[in-house]
Amino acid sequence: MKNKLTVLGVSVGLLFLLSGCGDEQNDTTMTNTTTGQIGNQTSVSINSKAQQANYKSLNATHTMAINGQTLKFKTSYGIEKRLTNNWYFTVPSTVELGITPLINVKGLSYQVNALYADVSILSKYTRYNGVRQDSLSTNYGQLKNGGIDVDVNHGYTMLFQVEGINENETSVTVINGYGSSDTERVTEKDLRENAYGGRLRVVWTLLVTDQKSGKQYSQTIQDSIGLPYKHSSNK
């Protein structure tokens, strides 16, 4: 009888111990991740300027030369303000990618031919560094001019819908090891203990068209943008 009571006591103790281990949480809410909710709301007024105010942006200027002409382009990258110094790998997010010419050169036109972007983990540990959260690739080579036309008044913008890293089976396998269970999910806590944050890499392929001769010249712009965690340090 005493042995039975002992086993029962241990079992109850384990039950309390396990019930105290809650699931990892993040700052995702219905309000900060949606434009509106289909429910009690009968209509939602969407204001692009108001939506834009929720983004924190970084701009970069790139200079290049074509046939003795100097060209300048501005690239811009925006993330939701709630993710500033607080990037999350395990929940979906949106990154705004943009490019605009800063100079209109007479006789030349510009086209965005292709865009590649990815978000990966930045860490000094090989197990984590470079593991991809998500990627985007688009190409407009099939269009008449080989791309989307842009000028100083009409830039190009693409919203990169970044998936949570657990949606990427390959990345989960790399982090957990090839012998792990397919159901083992990566936690944000583990990543924050071993990574500086994320890195957004973007490659723009541009076409510069000489309107007189019809010749086209290809130019590439690359950017690497940090998406740090709070209080990130050189771990």
PDB file of C-alpha atoms in Angstrom:
ATOM      1  CA  MET A   1       0.000   0.000   0.000  1.00  0.00           C
ATOM      2  CA  LYS A   2       2.856   2.353   0.873  1.00  0.00           C
ATOM      3  CA  ASN A   3       4.499   1.757  -2.522  1.00  0.00           C
ATOM      4  CA  LYS A   4       1.243   2.555  -4.302  1.00  0.00           C
ATOM      5  CA  LEU A   5       0.902   5.836  -2.415  1.00  0.00           C
ATOM      6  CA  THR A   6       4.498   6.742  -3.283  1.00  0.00           C
ATOM      7  CA  VAL A   7       3.923   6.133  -6.985  1.00  0.00           C
ATOM      8  CA  LEU A   8       0.704   8.133  -6.854  1.00  0.00           C
ATOM      9  CA  GLY A   9       2.511  11.022  -5.166  1.00  0.00           C
ATOM     10  CA  VAL A  10       5.233  11.061  -7.807  1.00  0.00           C
ATOM     11  CA  SER A  11       2.631  10.993 -10.599  1.00  0.00           C
ATOM     12  CA  VAL A  12       0.727  13.944  -9.130  1.00  0.00           C
ATOM     13  CA  GLY A  13       3.992  15.846  -8.729  1.00  0.00           C
ATOM     14  CA  LEU A  14       4.878  15.284 -12.380  1.00  0.00           C
ATOM     15  CA  LEU A  15       1.405  16.395 -13.424  1.00  0.00           C
ATOM     16  CA  PHE A  16       1.790  19.734 -11.619  1.00  0.00           C
ATOM     17  CA  LEU A  17       5.299  20.166 -13.016  1.00  0.00           C
ATOM     18  CA  LEU A  18       4.186  19.626 -16.610  1.00  0.00           C
ATOM     19  CA  SER A  19       1.090  21.800 -16.283  1.00  0.00           C
ATOM     20  CA  GLY A  20       3.339  24.704 -15.234  1.00  0.00           C
ATOM     21  CA  CYS A  21       5.297  24.615 -18.526  1.00  0.00           C
ATOM     22  CA  GLY A  22       3.382  26.951 -20.819  1.00  0.00           C
ATOM     23  CA  ASP A  23       3.890  27.334 -24.556  1.00  0.00           C
ATOM     24  CA  GLU A  24       6.303  30.032 -25.756  1.00  0.00           C
ATOM     25  CA  GLN A  25       4.525  33.299 -26.523  1.00  0.00           C
ATOM     26  CA  ASN A  26       5.209  36.301 -28.775  1.00  0.00           C
ATOM     27  CA  ASP A  27       3.652  39.747 -29.174  1.00  0.00           C
ATOM     28  CA  THR A  28       1.265  38.733 -31.971  1.00  0.00           C
ATOM     29  CA  THR A  29      -2.309  39.959 -31.525  1.00  0.00           C
ATOM     30  CA  MET A  30      -5.344  40.102 -33.804  1.00  0.00           C
ATOM     31  CA  THR A  31      -5.097  43.905 -33.830  1.00  0.00           C
ATOM     32  CA  ASN A  32      -1.427  44.337 -34.759  1.00  0.00           C
ATOM     33  CA  THR A  33      -1.416  41.711 -37.511  1.00  0.00           C
ATOM     34  CA  THR A  34      -4.653  42.404 -39.397  1.00  0.00           C
ATOM     35  CA  THR A  35      -6.284  45.340 -41.174  1.00  0.00           C
ATOM     36  CA  GLY A  36      -9.681  44.422 -39.788  1.00  0.00           C
ATOM     37  CA  GLN A  37     -11.629  41.444 -38.503  1.00  0.00           C
ATOM     38  CA  ILE A  38     -14.618  39.765 -40.147  1.00  0.00           C
ATOM     39  CA  GLY A  39     -17.017  39.543 -37.254  1.00  0.00           C
ATOM     40  CA  ASN A  40     -18.797  42.355 -35.486  1.00  0.00           C
ATOM     41  CA  GLN A  41     -17.263  44.890 -37.885  1.00  0.00           C
ATOM     42  CA  THR A  42     -19.546  45.468 -40.864  1.00  0.00           C
ATOM     43  CA  SER A  43     -17.033  47.576 -42.805  1.00  0.00           C
ATOM     44  CA  VAL A  44     -13.416  48.709 -42.548  1.00  0.00           C
ATOM     45  CA  SER A  45     -11.931  51.831 -44.106  1.00  0.00           C
ATOM     46  CA  ILE A  46      -8.396  51.085 -45.299  1.00  0.00           C
ATOM     47  CA  ASN A  47      -6.134  54.130 -45.548  1.00  0.00           C
ATOM     48  CA  SER A  48      -2.799  53.422 -47.213  1.00  0.00           C
ATOM     49  CA  LYS A  49      -1.144  56.368 -45.442  1.00  0.00           C
ATOM     50  CA  ALA A  50      -2.318  55.093 -42.084  1.00  0.00           C
ATOM     51  CA  GLN A  51      -1.031  51.634 -42.916  1.00  0.00           C
ATOM     52  CA  GLN A  52       2.300  53.099 -44.061  1.00  0.00           C
ATOM     53  CA  ALA A  53       2.671  54.857 -40.702  1.00  0.00           C
ATOM     54  CA  ASN A  54       2.976  51.423 -39.085  1.00  0.00           C
ATOM     55  CA  TYR A  55       6.244  50.751 -40.923  1.00  0.00           C
ATOM     56  CA  LYS A  56       9.813  51.656 -40.003  1.00  0.00           C
ATOM     57  CA  SER A  57      11.927  52.187 -43.131  1.00  0.00           C
ATOM     58  CA  LEU A  58      15.585  52.343 -44.115  1.00  0.00           C
ATOM     59  CA  ASN A  59      16.792  53.962 -47.366  1.00  0.00           C
ATOM     60  CA  ALA A  60      20.017  53.482 -49.328  1.00  0.00           C
ATOM     61  CA  THR A  61      21.381  55.376 -52.346  1.00  0.00           C
ATOM     62  CA  HIS A  62      23.214  53.608 -55.167  1.00  0.00           C
ATOM     63  CA  THR A  63      25.226  55.313 -57.927  1.00  0.00           C
ATOM     64  CA  MET A  64      26.254  53.770 -61.254  1.00  0.00           C
ATOM     65  CA  ALA A  65      27.444  54.909 -64.669  1.00  0.00           C
ATOM     66  CA  ILE A  66      26.180  53.994 -68.145  1.00  0.00           C
ATOM     67  CA  ASN A  67      27.938  55.391 -71.230  1.00  0.00           C
ATOM     68  CA  GLY A  68      29.334  58.270 -69.247  1.00  0.00           C
ATOM     69  CA  GLN A  69      25.965  59.090 -67.638  1.00  0.00           C
ATOM     70  CA  THR A  70      25.620  58.989 -63.847  1.00  0.00           C
ATOM     71  CA  LEU A  71      22.527  57.215 -62.550  1.00  0.00           C
ATOM     72  CA  LYS A  72      21.226  57.178 -58.987  1.00  0.00           C
ATOM     73  CA  PHE A  73      18.660  54.883 -57.414  1.00  0.00           C
ATOM     74  CA  LYS A  74      17.119  54.819 -53.951  1.00  0.00           C
ATOM     75  CA  THR A  75      16.269  51.485 -52.409  1.00  0.00           C
ATOM     76  CA  SER A  76      13.957  51.316 -49.392  1.00  0.00           C
ATOM     77  CA  TYR A  77      13.115  48.573 -46.930  1.00  0.00           C
ATOM     78  CA  GLY A  78      10.343  48.709 -44.357  1.00  0.00           C
ATOM     79  CA  ILE A  79       9.224  46.430 -41.530  1.00  0.00           C
ATOM     80  CA  GLU A  80       6.390  46.740 -39.053  1.00  0.00           C
ATOM     81  CA  LYS A  81       7.346  49.067 -36.184  1.00  0.00           C
ATOM     82  CA  ARG A  82       6.578  46.383 -33.620  1.00  0.00           C
ATOM     83  CA  LEU A  83       9.417  44.311 -35.129  1.00  0.00           C
ATOM     84  CA  THR A  84      12.029  47.078 -34.873  1.00  0.00           C
ATOM     85  CA  ASN A  85      14.917  45.619 -32.811  1.00  0.00           C
ATOM     86  CA  ASN A  86      12.486  42.808 -32.099  1.00  0.00           C
ATOM     87  CA  TRP A  87      12.509  40.550 -35.159  1.00  0.00           C
ATOM     88  CA  TYR A  88      10.603  37.267 -34.962  1.00  0.00           C
ATOM     89  CA  PHE A  89      11.532  34.162 -36.928  1.00  0.00           C
ATOM     90  CA  THR A  90       8.671  31.965 -35.771  1.00  0.00           C
ATOM     91  CA  VAL A  91       5.731  34.153 -36.825  1.00  0.00           C
ATOM     92  CA  PRO A  92       4.835  35.526 -40.293  1.00  0.00           C
ATOM     93  CA  SER A  93       5.668  39.166 -41.067  1.00  0.00           C
ATOM     94  CA  THR A  94       5.751  41.620 -43.955  1.00  0.00           C
ATOM     95  CA  VAL A  95       8.769  43.411 -45.421  1.00  0.00           C
ATOM     96  CA  GLU A  96       8.225  46.236 -47.898  1.00  0.00           C
ATOM     97  CA  LEU A  97      10.810  46.387 -50.704  1.00  0.00           C
ATOM     98  CA  GLY A  98      11.082  49.447 -52.951  1.00  0.00           C
ATOM     99  CA  ILE A  99      13.277  51.099 -55.574  1.00  0.00           C
ATOM    100  CA  THR A 100      13.040  54.525 -57.258  1.00  0.00           C
ATOM    101  CA  PRO A 101      15.339  56.353 -59.700  1.00  0.00           C
ATOM    102  CA  LEU A 102      16.589  59.658 -58.273  1.00  0.00           C
ATOM    103  CA  ILE A 103      17.556  61.103 -61.667  1.00  0.00           C
ATOM    104  CA  ASN A 104      15.760  61.016 -65.015  1.00  0.00           C
ATOM    105  CA  VAL A 105      18.440  61.076 -67.723  1.00  0.00           C
ATOM    106  CA  LYS A 106      17.215  62.264 -71.101  1.00  0.00           C
ATOM    107  CA  GLY A 107      17.164  59.460 -73.651  1.00  0.00           C
ATOM    108  CA  LEU A 108      17.274  56.669 -71.051  1.00  0.00           C
ATOM    109  CA  SER A 109      14.513  54.650 -69.452  1.00  0.00           C
ATOM    110  CA  TYR A 110      14.708  52.196 -66.568  1.00  0.00           C
ATOM    111  CA  GLN A 111      13.051  48.856 -65.918  1.00  0.00           C
ATOM    112  CA  VAL A 112      13.007  46.501 -62.941  1.00  0.00           C
ATOM    113  CA  ASN A 113      13.823  43.176 -64.597  1.00  0.00           C
ATOM    114  CA  ALA A 114      14.057  40.880 -61.564  1.00  0.00           C
ATOM    115  CA  LEU A 115      13.999  40.893 -57.781  1.00  0.00           C
ATOM    116  CA  TYR A 116      15.362  38.360 -55.293  1.00  0.00           C
ATOM    117  CA  ALA A 117      15.130  38.656 -51.511  1.00  0.00           C
ATOM    118  CA  ASP A 118      15.569  36.373 -48.530  1.00  0.00           C
ATOM    119  CA  VAL A 119      15.609  36.561 -44.736  1.00  0.00           C
ATOM    120  CA  SER A 120      18.051  34.347 -42.861  1.00  0.00           C
ATOM    121  CA  ILE A 121      19.448  33.906 -39.359  1.00  0.00           C
ATOM    122  CA  LEU A 122      22.591  35.859 -38.435  1.00  0.00           C
ATOM    123  CA  SER A 123      24.676  34.018 -35.834  1.00  0.00           C
ATOM    124  CA  LYS A 124      28.285  33.153 -35.040  1.00  0.00           C
ATOM    125  CA  TYR A 125      27.196  29.528 -34.624  1.00  0.00           C
ATOM    126  CA  THR A 126      27.374  27.443 -37.796  1.00  0.00           C
ATOM    127  CA  ARG A 127      24.268  25.488 -36.841  1.00  0.00           C
ATOM    128  CA  TYR A 128      22.163  28.657 -37.121  1.00  0.00           C
ATOM    129  CA  ASN A 129      24.020  31.116 -39.337  1.00  0.00           C
ATOM    130  CA  GLY A 130      22.590  31.495 -42.821  1.00  0.00           C
ATOM    131  CA  VAL A 131      19.572  29.274 -42.209  1.00  0.00           C
ATOM    132  CA  ARG A 132      16.818  30.742 -44.346  1.00  0.00           C
ATOM    133  CA  GLN A 133      13.492  31.853 -42.931  1.00  0.00           C
ATOM    134  CA  ASP A 134      11.896  32.578 -46.313  1.00  0.00           C
ATOM    135  CA  SER A 135      12.733  33.853 -49.789  1.00  0.00           C
ATOM    136  CA  LEU A 136      11.104  35.671 -52.700  1.00  0.00           C
ATOM    137  CA  SER A 137      11.993  35.640 -56.396  1.00  0.00           C
ATOM    138  CA  THR A 138      10.198  37.379 -59.252  1.00  0.00           C
ATOM    139  CA  ASN A 139      11.144  38.070 -62.859  1.00  0.00           C
ATOM    140  CA  TYR A 140       9.570  40.358 -65.465  1.00  0.00           C
ATOM    141  CA  GLY A 141      11.712  39.344 -68.435  1.00  0.00           C
ATOM    142  CA  GLN A 142       8.620  38.237 -70.348  1.00  0.00           C
ATOM    143  CA  LEU A 143       7.303  41.809 -70.580  1.00  0.00           C
ATOM    144  CA  LYS A 144       7.745  43.855 -73.763  1.00  0.00           C
ATOM    145  CA  ASN A 145      10.544  46.048 -72.388  1.00  0.00           C
ATOM    146  CA  GLY A 146      11.990  43.291 -70.236  1.00  0.00           C
ATOM    147  CA  GLY A 147      10.686  44.717 -66.979  1.00  0.00           C
ATOM    148  CA  ILE A 148       8.491  47.126 -65.026  1.00  0.00           C
ATOM    149  CA  ASP A 149       9.121  50.763 -66.037  1.00  0.00           C
ATOM    150  CA  VAL A 150      10.197  53.115 -63.231  1.00  0.00           C
ATOM    151  CA  ASP A 151      11.092  56.821 -63.088  1.00  0.00           C
ATOM    152  CA  VAL A 152      11.509  59.531 -60.454  1.00  0.00           C
ATOM    153  CA  ASN A 153       7.726  59.833 -60.093  1.00  0.00           C
ATOM    154  CA  HIS A 154       6.868  56.154 -60.306  1.00  0.00           C
ATOM    155  CA  GLY A 155       8.869  53.772 -58.186  1.00  0.00           C
ATOM    156  CA  TYR A 156       8.444  50.028 -57.739  1.00  0.00           C
ATOM    157  CA  THR A 157       7.199  48.409 -54.517  1.00  0.00           C
ATOM    158  CA  MET A 158       6.853  44.759 -53.559  1.00  0.00           C
ATOM    159  CA  LEU A 159       5.444  43.376 -50.301  1.00  0.00           C
ATOM    160  CA  PHE A 160       7.464  40.346 -49.186  1.00  0.00           C
ATOM    161  CA  GLN A 161       5.189  38.130 -47.102  1.00  0.00           C
ATOM    162  CA  VAL A 162       7.766  36.365 -44.918  1.00  0.00           C
ATOM    163  CA  GLU A 163       6.638  33.015 -43.511  1.00  0.00           C
ATOM    164  CA  GLY A 164       7.529  31.785 -40.034  1.00  0.00           C
ATOM    165  CA  ILE A 165      10.619  29.585 -40.058  1.00  0.00           C
ATOM    166  CA  ASN A 166       8.645  26.524 -38.937  1.00  0.00           C
ATOM    167  CA  GLU A 167       6.859  26.627 -42.314  1.00  0.00           C
ATOM    168  CA  ASN A 168      10.233  25.919 -43.967  1.00  0.00           C
ATOM    169  CA  GLU A 169      10.797  22.192 -43.523  1.00  0.00           C
ATOM    170  CA  THR A 170      14.391  22.337 -44.761  1.00  0.00           C
ATOM    171  CA  SER A 171      15.366  25.068 -42.279  1.00  0.00           C
ATOM    172  CA  VAL A 172      13.752  23.260 -39.354  1.00  0.00           C
ATOM    173  CA  THR A 173      15.647  20.088 -40.272  1.00  0.00           C
ATOM    174  CA  VAL A 174      18.972  21.946 -40.513  1.00  0.00           C
ATOM    175  CA  ILE A 175      18.532  23.532 -37.066  1.00  0.00           C
ATOM    176  CA  ASN A 176      17.183  20.461 -35.253  1.00  0.00           C
ATOM    177  CA  GLY A 177      19.444  17.964 -37.019  1.00  0.00           C
ATOM    178  CA  TYR A 178      18.631  15.453 -39.721  1.00  0.00           C
ATOM    179  CA  GLY A 179      17.715  12.759 -37.213  1.00  0.00           C
ATOM    180  CA  SER A 180      15.045  14.829 -35.483  1.00  0.00           C
ATOM    181  CA  SER A 181      11.298  14.375 -35.627  1.00  0.00           C
ATOM    182  CA  ASP A 182       9.436  16.297 -38.327  1.00  0.00           C
ATOM    183  CA  THR A 183       7.096  17.649 -35.631  1.00  0.00           C
ATOM    184  CA  GLU A 184       9.882  19.292 -33.585  1.00  0.00           C
ATOM    185  CA  ARG A 185       9.376  23.050 -33.939  1.00  0.00           C
ATOM    186  CA  VAL A 186      12.023  25.756 -33.608  1.00  0.00           C
ATOM    187  CA  THR A 187      11.401  28.122 -30.692  1.00  0.00           C
ATOM    188  CA  GLU A 188      12.082  31.851 -30.636  1.00  0.00           C
ATOM    189  CA  LYS A 189      13.736  31.480 -27.230  1.00  0.00           C
ATOM    190  CA  ASP A 190      16.332  29.111 -28.659  1.00  0.00           C
ATOM    191  CA  LEU A 191      17.054  31.438 -31.574  1.00  0.00           C
ATOM    192  CA  ARG A 192      17.351  34.532 -29.387  1.00  0.00           C
ATOM    193  CA  GLU A 193      19.906  32.770 -27.227  1.00  0.00           C
ATOM    194  CA  ASN A 194      22.054  31.886 -30.235  1.00  0.00           C
ATOM    195  CA  ALA A 195      21.559  34.573 -32.899  1.00  0.00           C
ATOM    196  CA  TYR A 196      22.037  38.313 -33.336  1.00  0.00           C
ATOM    197  CA  GLY A 197      18.810  38.534 -35.310  1.00  0.00           C
ATOM    198  CA  GLY A 198      18.003  38.326 -38.992  1.00  0.00           C
ATOM    199  CA  ARG A 199      19.550  39.503 -42.240  1.00  0.00           C
ATOM    200  CA  LEU A 200      17.529  40.691 -45.214  1.00  0.00           C
ATOM    201  CA  ARG A 201      19.431  40.258 -48.483  1.00  0.00           C
ATOM    202  CA  VAL A 202      18.061  41.837 -51.638  1.00  0.00           C
ATOM    203  CA  VAL A 203      19.274  41.731 -55.248  1.00  0.00           C
ATOM    204  CA  TRP A 204      17.711  44.053 -57.825  1.00  0.00           C
ATOM    205  CA  THR A 205      18.318  43.463 -61.536  1.00  0.00           C
ATOM    206  CA  LEU A 206      17.709  46.637 -63.536  1.00  0.00           C
ATOM    207  CA  LEU A 207      17.636  47.331 -67.265  1.00  0.00           C
ATOM    208  CA  VAL A 208      18.718  50.708 -68.624  1.00  0.00           C
ATOM    209  CA  THR A 209      17.308  51.266 -72.109  1.00  0.00           C
ATOM    210  CA  ASP A 210      18.797  53.689 -74.634  1.00  0.00           C
ATOM    211  CA  GLN A 211      15.625  54.950 -76.286  1.00  0.00           C
ATOM    212  CA  LYS A 212      17.440  56.063 -79.443  1.00  0.00           C
ATOM    213  CA  SER A 213      19.418  52.920 -80.239  1.00  0.00           C
ATOM    214  CA  GLY A 214      17.168  50.441 -78.425  1.00  0.00           C
ATOM    215  CA  LYS A 215      20.159  48.944 -76.636  1.00  0.00           C
ATOM    216  CA  GLN A 216      19.650  47.698 -73.093  1.00  0.00           C
ATOM    217  CA  TYR A 217      22.219  47.529 -70.301  1.00  0.00           C
ATOM    218  CA  SER A 218      21.917  45.383 -67.200  1.00  0.00           C
ATOM    219  CA  GLN A 219      22.827  46.656 -63.728  1.00  0.00           C
ATOM    220  CA  THR A 220      22.623  44.903 -60.376  1.00  0.00           C
ATOM    221  CA  ILE A 221      22.043  46.468 -56.957  1.00  0.00           C
ATOM    222  CA  GLN A 222      22.595  44.474 -53.771  1.00  0.00           C
ATOM    223  CA  ASP A 223      21.705  45.350 -50.187  1.00  0.00           C
ATOM    224  CA  SER A 224      22.173  43.495 -46.904  1.00  0.00           C
ATOM    225  CA  ILE A 225      19.968  44.806 -44.081  1.00  0.00           C
ATOM    226  CA  GLY A 226      20.137  43.810 -40.408  1.00  0.00           C
ATOM    227  CA  LEU A 227      16.985  42.827 -38.505  1.00  0.00           C
ATOM    228  CA  PRO A 228      18.300  42.712 -34.926  1.00  0.00           C
ATOM    229  CA  TYR A 229      16.815  41.354 -31.740  1.00  0.00           C
ATOM    230  CA  LYS A 230      16.426  43.570 -28.664  1.00  0.00           C
ATOM    231  CA  HIS A 231      19.687  43.989 -26.762  1.00  0.00           C
ATOM    232  CA  SER A 232      21.516  41.972 -29.422  1.00  0.00           C
ATOM    233  CA  SER A 233      25.183  41.587 -28.649  1.00  0.00           C
ATOM    234  CA  ASN A 234      28.134  39.673 -30.036  1.00  0.00           C
ATOM    235  CA  LYS A 235      27.332  36.273 -28.587  1.00  0.00           C
TER     236      LYS A 235
END
